[in-house]
Amino acid sequence: MDTFTQIVIAAISSGTPLLFAALGGILIERSGIIQLGAEGIMLLGAVISCMTFIHTGSLPLALLAVAGISIALGLVHAFLTVTLRANQTVSGLAMTLFGTGLSAYLGKSVAGTPIPGSVPKLDLSFLDGVPFLGDVFGHLNVLTWFSFALVVILHLFIHRTSWGLHLRAIGDNPATADVMGIRVQTLRYGYVIVGTILIGLAGADMLLAYSPTWTEGMTAGRGWIAVALIIFARWNPVRALLCAYFFGAMDTIGFKIQLIGSEIPSYFLKMIPYIVTILVLMYLGWRSRNKLSGTPQSLGLPYIREQRF
Amino acid sequence: MSKTQAAALPLEPAEAPRRKRFSYRIEIDPSGTRNPWWIAPLSILLALVLCGIFIAANGMNPVTVYAKMIKGAFGSSFGITETLVKAIPLLLCGIGVAIAYRISVWNIGAEGQFLVGAVAATAVTIWFPNLPIYGTIPLMIVFAIAAGGIWGLLTAIPRTYFQVNELVTSLMLNYVAILLLDYFVFGPWKDPKGFNFPGTPMFNDAQTLPVLGDTRLHLGLVFALVAVVLYGLLVKYTKWGYELRLIGANPEAAKNAGIPIQRHILLVMLISGGLAGLAGMAEVSGVSHRLMYGISPGYGYTAIIVAWLAKLSPAWLVVSAVLFGGLIVGGYSVQTIGLPSSISNMIQGAILFFLIAGGMFGKFRLRRNA
């Protein structure tokens, strides 16, 4: 296997959690709610999947448990931001703090214990002979395939169905959507919850497929990189896939430089993804200074029927 | 309208649709400018109840745990001075966060600014090891404030000139700062006599802040109190403070009044970062006496809640900094009964949840649909 193939494989495996989280965030933000709790939700998703997997030994149960906790967190965020119209930024920050603390607290008992198994891979032995694709696809697990499917589904959903039209409408102009008979509040609840499940799944994928033991704060800011990814991807699922793998590659290239024995200390190589995030955001901001960035127009504004802010 | 009244109105057509009996709507309360005073204590109480459920689920008695935390933080003179020691960085970072939030700039980078401040202060001890105390301490302060301020500008410049959300940048920079600190304490500045301990050599007497008696309470307390008084005075009585309040209240109006918002953002982030940097200097020079791995238990993040709980008011900043200082010390004290200190992070997050939920009571009112 050549270096390029290795980097592609590693980029996909480290990009998949980012992709899940970004897709979840896109759904939530398209509906007009800012979601900054990704870091905390991912940590909780990771720790819950780890605990369930270790105690029951069943992967589906682990994923179900993640869905369960994500629904609870999504309900909290939706209740605070949609029903109580609380500040969406602070609600997300609170979720990150709470998730970081709670996951460290819960994870104390399973810290360092390896999980009893791995995510199964699809049987693609017929591809073995194909030089590049065989290696790449042979390494993908079920969750990664699911993330591919999800990109396609969400892309079609958002841009090709009437439900997607409603989703975009409540994110851009909830008042008009309301007049058209779309249930803004109910839909926002729904999208926040579904999106939170995807973000929780990102944490589970991080733990189950990327680094299979729980350590405190293991996401190391990936939740926030996912938040930045949503902006890079301009709230578009297909672009989210490309951006997530780009960041996965950034992650991987740091390791690779270290492996070939470079003089640069590893600490600086680990800074690459964060610094690249800031630089890319600055570039995008500069380029789109005079045009629309694709931000849902009512993002962050609570909607109250018959009233203007 | 009640049923009997409806029956008494003869003009109403019989087939008029029945009104829903309990139909309410939420609307902005134009008169609601401040929250009832009981929101903050109630939020804390509810947060403790919520976290108590998790503690109980883990097989511990929450009452015992909380009693242990309170006793650890406020139950002895040692506990109280430790709480105050923790309150110093929280107060300094909290003022910084509060100033930024005054003009709706979300500085969640106080953690990183704190860390680079600590690194810069340590740089002074490494580069100029033999200066006398009246030379070293001021130089450390200047270095730390400059480093924190630059770190703050790194967030402010993308925000003002490139429309980059400051939340994302300031958080990314926190991770960069952690890695930078790790590089120094594991790499070039590592104490050769430290038995592989990830830290710099201990500071000498000229590089440490004076302490009160034989406690660990150091001069940083004075820095923090001076800063909070200055913050109060500046915001309340100066033109600059007035402009900050105007931008915070109505950015559109401020812009039309010709207030240079961009310049304010840069200045505010410079100050905000500088204060967090000063907190970092006070921590290495006053408490740990060396730069070491994991020097902050998340002061920068806790400072956000400190500022939010205090609603940016200077006096309440002091109160909430002491309260959260106590929470951190209490978190350490439950480690003796086998609980992780992260329990205090969990409580902090929960407090914030209830605070923002409660914060909405003052802003909106419930109206019966007519």
Tab-separated table of C-alpha atoms in Angstrom, chain B residues 154-297:
chain	number	residue	atom	x	y	z
B	154	LEU	CA	-5.909	36.730	17.080
B	155	THR	CA	-9.611	36.218	17.737
B	156	ALA	CA	-10.618	39.846	17.233
B	157	ILE	CA	-8.863	40.402	13.895
B	158	PRO	CA	-10.590	37.504	12.091
B	159	ARG	CA	-13.860	38.680	13.595
B	160	THR	CA	-13.579	42.309	12.530
B	161	TYR	CA	-11.897	42.014	9.143
B	162	PHE	CA	-12.867	38.528	7.955
B	163	GLN	CA	-16.319	38.016	9.510
B	164	VAL	CA	-15.173	34.872	11.277
B	165	ASN	CA	-17.272	33.798	14.227
B	166	GLU	CA	-15.198	34.527	17.322
B	167	LEU	CA	-16.552	31.486	19.131
B	168	VAL	CA	-14.846	29.123	16.739
B	169	THR	CA	-11.531	31.004	16.543
B	170	SER	CA	-11.188	31.599	20.258
B	171	LEU	CA	-11.864	27.935	20.927
B	172	MET	CA	-9.406	26.718	18.281
B	173	LEU	CA	-6.793	28.996	19.841
B	174	ASN	CA	-7.420	27.356	23.223
B	175	TYR	CA	-6.259	24.043	21.800
B	176	VAL	CA	-3.273	25.705	20.154
B	177	ALA	CA	-2.353	27.300	23.502
B	178	ILE	CA	-2.604	23.955	25.310
B	179	LEU	CA	-0.272	22.377	22.746
B	180	LEU	CA	2.137	25.314	23.018
B	181	LEU	CA	2.285	24.936	26.790
B	182	ASP	CA	2.764	21.176	26.475
B	183	TYR	CA	5.613	21.751	24.037
B	184	PHE	CA	7.481	23.947	26.511
B	185	VAL	CA	6.938	21.834	29.619
B	186	PHE	CA	7.711	18.529	27.890
B	187	GLY	CA	10.394	20.023	25.672
B	188	PRO	CA	12.884	22.861	25.945
B	189	TRP	CA	11.894	24.205	29.374
B	190	LYS	CA	11.555	20.888	31.164
B	191	ASP	CA	13.267	20.780	34.533
B	192	PRO	CA	16.379	18.603	34.082
B	193	LYS	CA	16.282	17.743	37.799
B	194	GLY	CA	12.516	17.133	37.748
B	195	PHE	CA	12.489	13.294	37.521
B	196	ASN	CA	10.663	13.569	34.176
B	197	PHE	CA	7.943	15.750	35.721
B	198	PRO	CA	6.345	17.812	32.922
B	199	GLY	CA	7.181	21.230	34.328
B	200	THR	CA	9.772	23.964	34.349
B	201	PRO	CA	12.234	24.382	37.238
B	202	MET	CA	10.745	26.003	40.355
B	203	PHE	CA	10.807	29.793	40.347
B	204	ASN	CA	13.198	31.515	42.745
B	205	ASP	CA	11.991	33.896	45.448
B	206	ALA	CA	12.363	36.925	43.219
B	207	GLN	CA	10.001	35.362	40.680
B	208	THR	CA	7.168	34.451	43.041
B	209	LEU	CA	4.403	36.746	44.181
B	210	PRO	CA	4.357	37.550	47.913
B	211	VAL	CA	1.783	35.584	49.907
B	212	LEU	CA	-0.336	36.469	52.904
B	213	GLY	CA	1.111	34.969	56.112
B	214	ASP	CA	1.598	31.233	55.771
B	215	THR	CA	-1.393	30.721	53.464
B	216	ARG	CA	-1.263	30.272	49.695
B	217	LEU	CA	-3.226	33.481	49.145
B	218	HIS	CA	-1.015	35.703	47.002
B	219	LEU	CA	-0.767	39.238	45.684
B	220	GLY	CA	-2.839	38.266	42.659
B	221	LEU	CA	-5.906	38.902	44.816
B	222	VAL	CA	-4.993	42.584	44.795
B	223	PHE	CA	-4.620	42.530	40.996
B	224	ALA	CA	-8.048	40.977	40.683
B	225	LEU	CA	-9.722	43.413	43.059
B	226	VAL	CA	-8.082	46.414	41.408
B	227	ALA	CA	-9.188	45.077	38.030
B	228	VAL	CA	-12.779	44.647	39.135
B	229	VAL	CA	-12.927	48.165	40.597
B	230	LEU	CA	-11.396	49.612	37.429
B	231	TYR	CA	-13.873	47.632	35.347
B	232	GLY	CA	-16.769	48.998	37.349
B	233	LEU	CA	-15.539	52.579	37.141
B	234	LEU	CA	-14.629	52.450	33.458
B	235	VAL	CA	-17.894	50.955	32.361
B	236	LYS	CA	-20.013	53.217	34.503
B	237	TYR	CA	-18.319	56.585	34.426
B	238	THR	CA	-16.289	56.962	31.250
B	239	LYS	CA	-17.198	57.816	27.701
B	240	TRP	CA	-15.620	54.551	26.605
B	241	GLY	CA	-17.825	52.613	28.991
B	242	TYR	CA	-20.848	54.482	27.737
B	243	GLU	CA	-19.958	53.551	24.169
B	244	LEU	CA	-19.549	49.924	25.204
B	245	ARG	CA	-22.969	49.936	26.812
B	246	LEU	CA	-24.459	51.597	23.750
B	247	ILE	CA	-22.957	49.029	21.392
B	248	GLY	CA	-24.182	46.264	23.673
B	249	ALA	CA	-27.698	47.659	23.847
B	250	ASN	CA	-28.151	48.556	20.203
B	251	PRO	CA	-25.312	48.002	17.721
B	252	GLU	CA	-27.298	49.560	14.881
B	253	ALA	CA	-27.842	52.800	16.790
B	254	ALA	CA	-24.214	52.833	17.911
B	255	LYS	CA	-23.077	52.489	14.316
B	256	ASN	CA	-25.304	55.330	13.213
B	257	ALA	CA	-23.990	57.456	16.071
B	258	GLY	CA	-20.545	57.059	14.556
B	259	ILE	CA	-19.023	54.782	17.173
B	260	PRO	CA	-16.216	52.751	15.591
B	261	ILE	CA	-17.472	49.279	16.509
B	262	GLN	CA	-14.593	47.434	14.872
B	263	ARG	CA	-12.015	49.368	16.850
B	264	HIS	CA	-13.961	48.686	20.023
B	265	ILE	CA	-13.980	44.979	19.301
B	266	LEU	CA	-10.208	44.968	18.843
B	267	LEU	CA	-9.626	46.987	22.010
B	268	VAL	CA	-12.056	44.951	24.062
B	269	MET	CA	-10.489	41.658	23.008
B	270	LEU	CA	-7.042	43.085	23.737
B	271	ILE	CA	-8.141	43.961	27.265
B	272	SER	CA	-10.058	40.734	27.710
B	273	GLY	CA	-7.079	38.645	26.634
B	274	GLY	CA	-4.700	40.772	28.661
B	275	LEU	CA	-6.688	40.176	31.845
B	276	ALA	CA	-6.739	36.428	31.235
B	277	GLY	CA	-2.998	36.570	30.556
B	278	LEU	CA	-2.492	38.396	33.850
B	279	ALA	CA	-4.471	35.619	35.537
B	280	GLY	CA	-2.072	33.104	34.013
B	281	MET	CA	0.903	35.042	35.343
B	282	ALA	CA	-0.656	35.249	38.817
B	283	GLU	CA	-1.253	31.510	38.778
B	284	VAL	CA	2.295	30.451	37.863
B	285	SER	CA	3.975	33.113	39.953
B	286	GLY	CA	1.613	32.975	42.928
B	287	VAL	CA	0.423	29.384	43.203
B	288	SER	CA	2.303	26.729	41.266
B	289	HIS	CA	5.670	28.576	41.162
B	290	ARG	CA	6.449	26.790	37.944
B	291	LEU	CA	4.861	26.248	34.553
B	292	MET	CA	3.470	22.744	34.413
B	293	TYR	CA	1.268	20.409	32.434
B	294	GLY	CA	-2.470	20.855	33.048
B	295	ILE	CA	-2.041	24.085	34.994
B	296	SER	CA	-5.647	25.204	34.515
B	297	PRO	CA	-8.677	23.180	35.624
